[in-house]
Structure formats: structure tokens, C-alpha cells
């Protein structure tokens, strides 16, 4: 069979739309960070399924109550027209919506009634959620192909990290489905898919008496450490710092990503 596709060979760096994720605790300034995108010339549109932007002067799509609503909004070229970035706020809530869709639409293999994810049997409900949720990546990839940046927000959780060489430890990770087996992990798939994944944390110090204290300052962490997961793409000739001091609504991160030559 002869393919009708036309292929070409390109070389060099390609600068295009980015897939950017940010996670952290509630109120740390995740939505405010994306709301500051206009300072670098990017107009964001929020899909605010988690009601996180109600106190911010941003453009948002409202009325999204179900998973199918979210996917329809992402596929509406008319709604997205005129914007430079689409922000899902937040992915943690979006996952809950996907789980609700599964319960409403996928029957038990033996015809038993389904009232919750656990009714499918051990592990099967998680597989259904994973299979449905990853469809959103195709929706977002289509947006990127249309020239828009994609951003997403997630809440944080603390997970145990297995260490085959010694004691396990704990670290911050996005609060998304992640079974211990690694199978059907939305968290891992999301990290693989995005170009950048940043953790925003409050700065703390441990005093001599072993107590943690903080002054309310925040830091954006751009590279992975034992205490949090993160990810960044390397841009030749410009190395992003491992951490960036952050004041709510600050634009230092965007200057690093979208500055001249990036």
C-alpha cells in the first residue's frame, strides 16, 4: 500500500507551544501564577473545574459540571479562539469527573449494579478511570498543534517512595491516581506527557528544637529532588535554575521559559 502522507526531515531546535504543569498545596498561588501569563504576552483561558480562579480577574469557561463537558470545551475551537494558552484548573478535580463518567457509563462485566469505582472489583475501576482520563491528552495535543500553550494545575500529596538500595522516604507529588504497582498511573503518565512540571512549596526551616517554621515565602522548584518530583526541558544555551523565589503572581518563571531565545 502506498502512503499518501508527505514526510520531510528537519534539523535544529523547534520552539513551539509548551505543556506546563504546576502542583502544590491549596492557596499557594498556582492559579495566580498562570494568571500572570499576560505579562509575557500570552493570554490565558482558564477551564476552571476546581473553582480556583473566582477571585482572579481572568477569562474562564464556566458551566462545566461533567467530564463530557470538559472534553467538549477542549474541542471547541470557537471557545479557544483568540487565546494563547488553555489552563485546566485543576487536574485533580478533572480526574474525579472522569471517575464519575466511568461509574455512569461503564457497566460491570457481569452485569452487576455499579454505584462506585470499587464495585468493578479489585483494580478494575482504576483501569477504567485511566483508560478514560488519558483521552484528554489527545484533546490537549490537538490544542498544542493549533499553536496554543497548555497548562494544568494539580493539588499535592505526600507519597512513600520505595528505595531498593535502602530506606524508603516521602516526597511531594501531584494528587492524581497512582497505584503502588505503577499500572494505570495517571500521575506517571502526566509527568511523561508534559514538557515542564513544577512544584510550588512554602519555605520552611527547622529550628534547633526540631520545629518547622516559615515566613510565608514560596519557591518554585523546577528540577526533581528526593522530596518532590519535577521536570524541565533543557533549552540549549540557557539553563533554568533549580529553584525560583515566587511571590504570588510573579513572572520570573515565565521569563525563564518564554524569554528571548526560548
Tab-separated table of C-alpha atoms in Angstrom:
chain	number	residue	atom	x	y	z
A	1	UNK	CA	0.000	0.000	0.000
A	2	UNK	CA	1.332	3.420	-0.917
A	3	UNK	CA	1.036	6.106	1.790
A	4	UNK	CA	-0.474	9.432	0.803
A	5	UNK	CA	1.455	11.223	3.569
A	6	UNK	CA	4.306	13.560	2.741
A	7	UNK	CA	7.325	13.348	5.037
A	8	UNK	CA	10.205	15.771	5.478
A	9	UNK	CA	13.403	15.959	7.506
A	10	UNK	CA	14.057	18.897	9.840
A	11	UNK	CA	17.057	19.750	11.984
A	12	UNK	CA	17.734	22.181	14.797
A	13	UNK	CA	15.730	23.367	17.765
A	14	UNK	CA	11.973	23.782	17.372
A	15	UNK	CA	10.375	26.465	19.541
A	16	UNK	CA	6.662	25.884	19.910
A	17	UNK	CA	3.797	25.678	22.381
A	18	UNK	CA	4.634	24.231	25.804
A	19	UNK	CA	2.842	21.741	28.057
A	20	UNK	CA	3.299	23.077	31.583
A	21	UNK	CA	2.108	21.606	34.879
A	22	UNK	CA	2.176	23.171	38.335
A	23	UNK	CA	1.222	21.497	41.603
A	24	UNK	CA	1.250	22.455	45.271
A	25	UNK	CA	-0.971	22.942	48.288
A	26	UNK	CA	-4.209	24.895	48.191
A	27	UNK	CA	-3.709	28.653	48.273
A	28	UNK	CA	-0.015	28.583	47.419
A	29	UNK	CA	-0.574	30.618	44.234
A	30	UNK	CA	-0.885	28.100	41.399
A	31	UNK	CA	-3.781	29.830	39.641
A	32	UNK	CA	-2.192	33.243	40.219
A	33	UNK	CA	0.964	32.026	38.509
A	34	UNK	CA	-0.871	31.145	35.296
A	35	UNK	CA	-2.954	34.321	35.589
A	36	UNK	CA	0.289	36.316	35.211
A	37	UNK	CA	0.956	34.944	31.708
A	38	UNK	CA	-0.225	38.177	30.009
A	39	UNK	CA	2.955	39.871	31.318
A	40	UNK	CA	4.903	37.778	28.785
A	41	UNK	CA	2.356	38.358	26.011
A	42	UNK	CA	0.285	35.173	26.438
A	43	UNK	CA	-3.472	35.471	27.020
A	44	UNK	CA	-4.736	32.511	29.085
A	45	UNK	CA	-8.189	30.958	29.128
A	46	UNK	CA	-8.973	29.000	32.292
A	47	UNK	CA	-11.156	25.913	32.313
A	48	UNK	CA	-11.951	26.278	35.989
A	49	UNK	CA	-13.442	22.955	37.017
A	50	UNK	CA	-11.989	23.330	40.513
A	51	UNK	CA	-13.360	26.858	41.134
A	52	UNK	CA	-9.837	28.112	41.813
A	53	UNK	CA	-9.964	31.389	39.868
A	54	UNK	CA	-13.089	33.008	41.275
A	55	UNK	CA	-11.028	35.756	42.971
A	56	UNK	CA	-8.834	36.423	39.928
A	57	UNK	CA	-9.578	38.811	37.020
A	58	UNK	CA	-9.195	36.159	34.293
A	59	UNK	CA	-11.172	34.765	31.382
A	60	UNK	CA	-12.712	31.416	32.235
A	61	UNK	CA	-15.110	28.851	30.825
A	62	UNK	CA	-17.930	28.201	33.285
A	63	UNK	CA	-20.764	25.709	33.449
A	64	UNK	CA	-18.556	22.613	33.234
A	65	UNK	CA	-20.094	20.046	35.571
A	66	UNK	CA	-19.276	16.735	33.886
A	67	UNK	CA	-16.321	15.040	32.227
A	68	UNK	CA	-18.027	15.178	28.845
A	69	UNK	CA	-18.468	18.956	29.315
A	70	UNK	CA	-14.734	19.355	29.894
A	71	UNK	CA	-13.809	17.387	26.789
A	72	UNK	CA	-16.363	19.282	24.694
A	73	UNK	CA	-14.871	22.600	25.844
A	74	UNK	CA	-11.355	21.464	24.967
A	75	UNK	CA	-12.536	20.527	21.480
A	76	UNK	CA	-14.381	23.808	20.844
A	77	UNK	CA	-12.212	25.882	18.525
A	78	UNK	CA	-14.705	28.733	18.806
A	79	UNK	CA	-14.292	28.981	22.597
A	80	UNK	CA	-10.484	28.886	22.385
A	81	UNK	CA	-10.205	31.416	19.565
A	82	UNK	CA	-8.107	34.456	20.438
A	83	UNK	CA	-6.224	32.897	23.345
A	84	UNK	CA	-2.578	31.929	23.649
A	85	UNK	CA	-2.910	29.293	26.377
A	86	UNK	CA	-5.530	26.967	27.818
A	87	UNK	CA	-5.254	26.207	31.537
A	88	UNK	CA	-7.054	23.306	33.233
A	89	UNK	CA	-7.646	24.273	36.850
A	90	UNK	CA	-7.405	21.649	38.140
A	91	UNK	CA	-6.448	18.132	37.016
A	92	UNK	CA	-7.222	16.652	40.439
A	93	UNK	CA	-10.863	17.663	40.035
A	94	UNK	CA	-10.819	16.563	36.383
A	95	UNK	CA	-9.809	13.071	37.488
A	96	UNK	CA	-12.794	12.955	39.839
A	97	UNK	CA	-15.016	13.927	36.912
A	98	UNK	CA	-13.542	11.113	34.811
A	99	UNK	CA	-14.257	8.644	37.636
A	100	UNK	CA	-17.859	9.860	37.761
A	101	UNK	CA	-18.157	9.341	33.971
A	102	UNK	CA	-16.881	5.773	34.346
A	103	UNK	CA	-19.460	4.924	37.006
A	104	UNK	CA	-22.256	6.390	34.879
A	105	UNK	CA	-21.237	4.798	31.583
A	106	UNK	CA	-19.260	1.570	32.010
A	107	UNK	CA	-21.180	-1.496	33.058
A	108	UNK	CA	-19.850	-4.292	35.229
A	109	UNK	CA	-18.556	-7.204	33.156
A	110	UNK	CA	-21.088	-9.473	34.882
A	111	UNK	CA	-23.986	-7.043	34.778
A	112	UNK	CA	-23.849	-6.162	38.489
A	113	UNK	CA	-25.005	-2.696	39.564
A	114	UNK	CA	-22.290	-0.022	39.747
A	115	UNK	CA	-22.555	2.672	42.398
A	116	UNK	CA	-18.853	3.410	42.841
A	117	UNK	CA	-15.414	2.600	41.436
A	118	UNK	CA	-14.857	-0.201	43.937
A	119	UNK	CA	-17.900	-2.076	42.555
A	120	UNK	CA	-15.933	-3.128	39.459
A	121	UNK	CA	-13.642	-5.334	41.533
A	122	UNK	CA	-10.046	-5.012	42.654
A	123	UNK	CA	-8.083	-2.719	40.345
A	124	UNK	CA	-10.604	-2.794	37.506
A	125	UNK	CA	-12.172	0.539	38.354
A	126	UNK	CA	-8.761	2.220	38.326
A	127	UNK	CA	-8.092	0.765	34.879
A	128	UNK	CA	-11.371	2.197	33.600
A	129	UNK	CA	-10.511	5.659	35.006
A	130	UNK	CA	-7.038	5.546	33.455
A	131	UNK	CA	-8.345	4.481	30.044
A	132	UNK	CA	-10.882	7.297	30.042
A	133	UNK	CA	-8.663	10.014	31.529
A	134	UNK	CA	-5.790	9.636	29.072
A	135	UNK	CA	-8.165	10.650	26.261
A	136	UNK	CA	-7.721	14.203	27.486
A	137	UNK	CA	-4.088	14.121	26.333
A	138	UNK	CA	-5.250	13.758	22.733
A	139	UNK	CA	-7.559	16.740	23.231
A	140	UNK	CA	-4.698	18.823	24.637
A	141	UNK	CA	-2.237	17.700	21.954
A	142	UNK	CA	-4.676	18.948	19.320
A	143	UNK	CA	-4.716	22.333	21.069
A	144	UNK	CA	-0.912	22.410	21.012
A	145	UNK	CA	-0.923	21.597	17.294
A	146	UNK	CA	-3.193	24.620	16.830
A	147	UNK	CA	-0.450	26.779	18.353
A	148	UNK	CA	-1.691	27.261	21.924
A	149	UNK	CA	0.241	26.566	25.095
A	150	UNK	CA	-1.370	24.144	27.548
A	151	UNK	CA	-1.157	24.455	31.314
A	152	UNK	CA	-2.585	22.391	34.114
A	153	UNK	CA	-2.794	22.682	37.878
A	154	UNK	CA	-2.960	19.874	40.443
A	155	UNK	CA	-3.091	19.659	44.189
A	156	UNK	CA	-0.269	17.944	46.063
A	157	UNK	CA	0.011	14.862	48.223
A	158	UNK	CA	2.806	13.150	50.152
A	159	UNK	CA	3.752	9.676	48.928
A	160	UNK	CA	6.138	6.996	50.136
A	161	UNK	CA	8.957	6.341	47.666
A	162	UNK	CA	10.259	2.765	47.514
A	163	UNK	CA	14.061	2.652	47.661
A	164	UNK	CA	15.651	-0.646	46.551
A	165	UNK	CA	19.026	0.471	47.964
A	166	UNK	CA	17.934	1.453	51.468
A	167	UNK	CA	15.193	3.065	53.500
A	168	UNK	CA	12.126	4.434	51.777
A	169	UNK	CA	11.359	8.142	52.007
A	170	UNK	CA	8.477	10.560	51.463
A	171	UNK	CA	8.075	13.213	48.785
A	172	UNK	CA	5.551	15.652	47.328
A	173	UNK	CA	3.769	14.530	44.170
A	174	UNK	CA	0.669	15.652	42.233
A	175	UNK	CA	-2.512	14.297	43.815
A	176	UNK	CA	-3.565	12.016	40.970
A	177	UNK	CA	-4.257	8.304	40.638
A	178	UNK	CA	-1.044	6.318	41.143
A	179	UNK	CA	-1.411	2.664	42.253
A	180	UNK	CA	1.612	1.192	44.007
A	181	UNK	CA	2.111	-1.259	41.134
A	182	UNK	CA	2.683	1.631	38.716
A	183	UNK	CA	-0.018	0.250	36.420
A	184	UNK	CA	-2.804	2.668	35.469
A	185	UNK	CA	-0.884	5.596	36.991
A	186	UNK	CA	-2.314	8.899	35.776
A	187	UNK	CA	0.370	10.705	37.766
A	188	UNK	CA	3.221	8.987	35.931
A	189	UNK	CA	1.570	9.371	32.532
A	190	UNK	CA	1.021	13.083	33.116
A	191	UNK	CA	4.664	13.615	34.055
A	192	UNK	CA	5.802	11.799	30.908
A	193	UNK	CA	3.442	13.841	28.721
A	194	UNK	CA	4.236	17.373	29.859
A	195	UNK	CA	7.318	19.428	28.994
A	196	UNK	CA	7.543	21.037	32.425
A	197	UNK	CA	6.262	20.033	35.848
A	198	UNK	CA	6.884	22.440	38.721
A	199	UNK	CA	6.277	22.166	42.457
A	200	UNK	CA	5.421	25.293	44.461
A	201	UNK	CA	6.154	24.986	48.171
A	202	UNK	CA	6.202	27.221	51.211
A	203	UNK	CA	9.688	27.885	52.550
A	204	UNK	CA	10.331	26.301	55.951
A	205	UNK	CA	13.279	25.953	58.284
A	206	UNK	CA	13.828	23.535	61.133
A	207	UNK	CA	14.817	25.188	64.406
A	208	UNK	CA	17.199	23.739	66.990
A	209	UNK	CA	14.257	22.302	68.919
A	210	UNK	CA	13.159	20.373	65.818
A	211	UNK	CA	10.170	22.530	64.944
A	212	UNK	CA	9.400	23.689	61.423
A	213	UNK	CA	8.822	27.394	60.926
A	214	UNK	CA	8.122	29.530	57.896
A	215	UNK	CA	7.635	33.155	56.986
A	216	UNK	CA	5.027	32.553	54.276
A	217	UNK	CA	7.514	32.875	51.398
A	218	UNK	CA	7.282	30.474	48.464
A	219	UNK	CA	9.618	28.795	45.996
A	220	UNK	CA	9.029	27.191	42.598
A	221	UNK	CA	11.121	24.036	42.196
A	222	UNK	CA	11.994	23.147	38.617
A	223	UNK	CA	14.125	20.002	38.965
A	224	UNK	CA	13.448	16.740	40.729
A	225	UNK	CA	14.792	16.116	44.220
A	226	UNK	CA	14.185	13.346	46.780
A	227	UNK	CA	11.467	15.489	48.394
A	228	UNK	CA	9.417	16.368	45.274
A	229	UNK	CA	9.013	15.371	41.640
A	230	UNK	CA	9.591	17.956	38.919
A	231	UNK	CA	10.646	18.127	35.299
A	232	UNK	CA	12.003	20.647	32.827
A	233	UNK	CA	13.123	20.581	29.208
A	234	UNK	CA	16.679	21.690	28.583
A	235	UNK	CA	17.000	24.636	26.214
A	236	UNK	CA	20.495	24.808	24.632
A	237	UNK	CA	22.407	27.841	25.826
A	238	UNK	CA	20.008	28.694	28.638
A	239	UNK	CA	19.840	26.674	31.851
A	240	UNK	CA	16.853	27.203	34.120
A	241	UNK	CA	17.699	27.497	37.828
A	242	UNK	CA	16.706	24.632	40.121
A	243	UNK	CA	14.565	26.966	42.219
A	244	UNK	CA	12.899	30.346	41.702
A	245	UNK	CA	11.650	32.592	44.519
A	246	UNK	CA	7.951	33.193	44.000
A	247	UNK	CA	5.646	35.959	45.098
A	248	UNK	CA	2.003	35.399	44.232
A	249	UNK	CA	1.522	36.379	40.584
A	250	UNK	CA	5.256	36.735	39.933
A	251	UNK	CA	6.540	36.275	36.381
A	252	UNK	CA	10.123	35.097	36.923
A	253	UNK	CA	9.249	31.547	35.875
A	254	UNK	CA	7.624	32.744	32.646
A	255	UNK	CA	10.646	34.889	31.852
A	256	UNK	CA	12.792	31.754	32.144
A	257	UNK	CA	10.532	29.727	29.840
A	258	UNK	CA	9.379	32.337	27.340
A	259	UNK	CA	12.269	34.796	27.451
A	260	UNK	CA	14.260	35.724	24.372
A	261	UNK	CA	15.636	32.647	22.638
A	262	UNK	CA	13.222	30.289	24.400
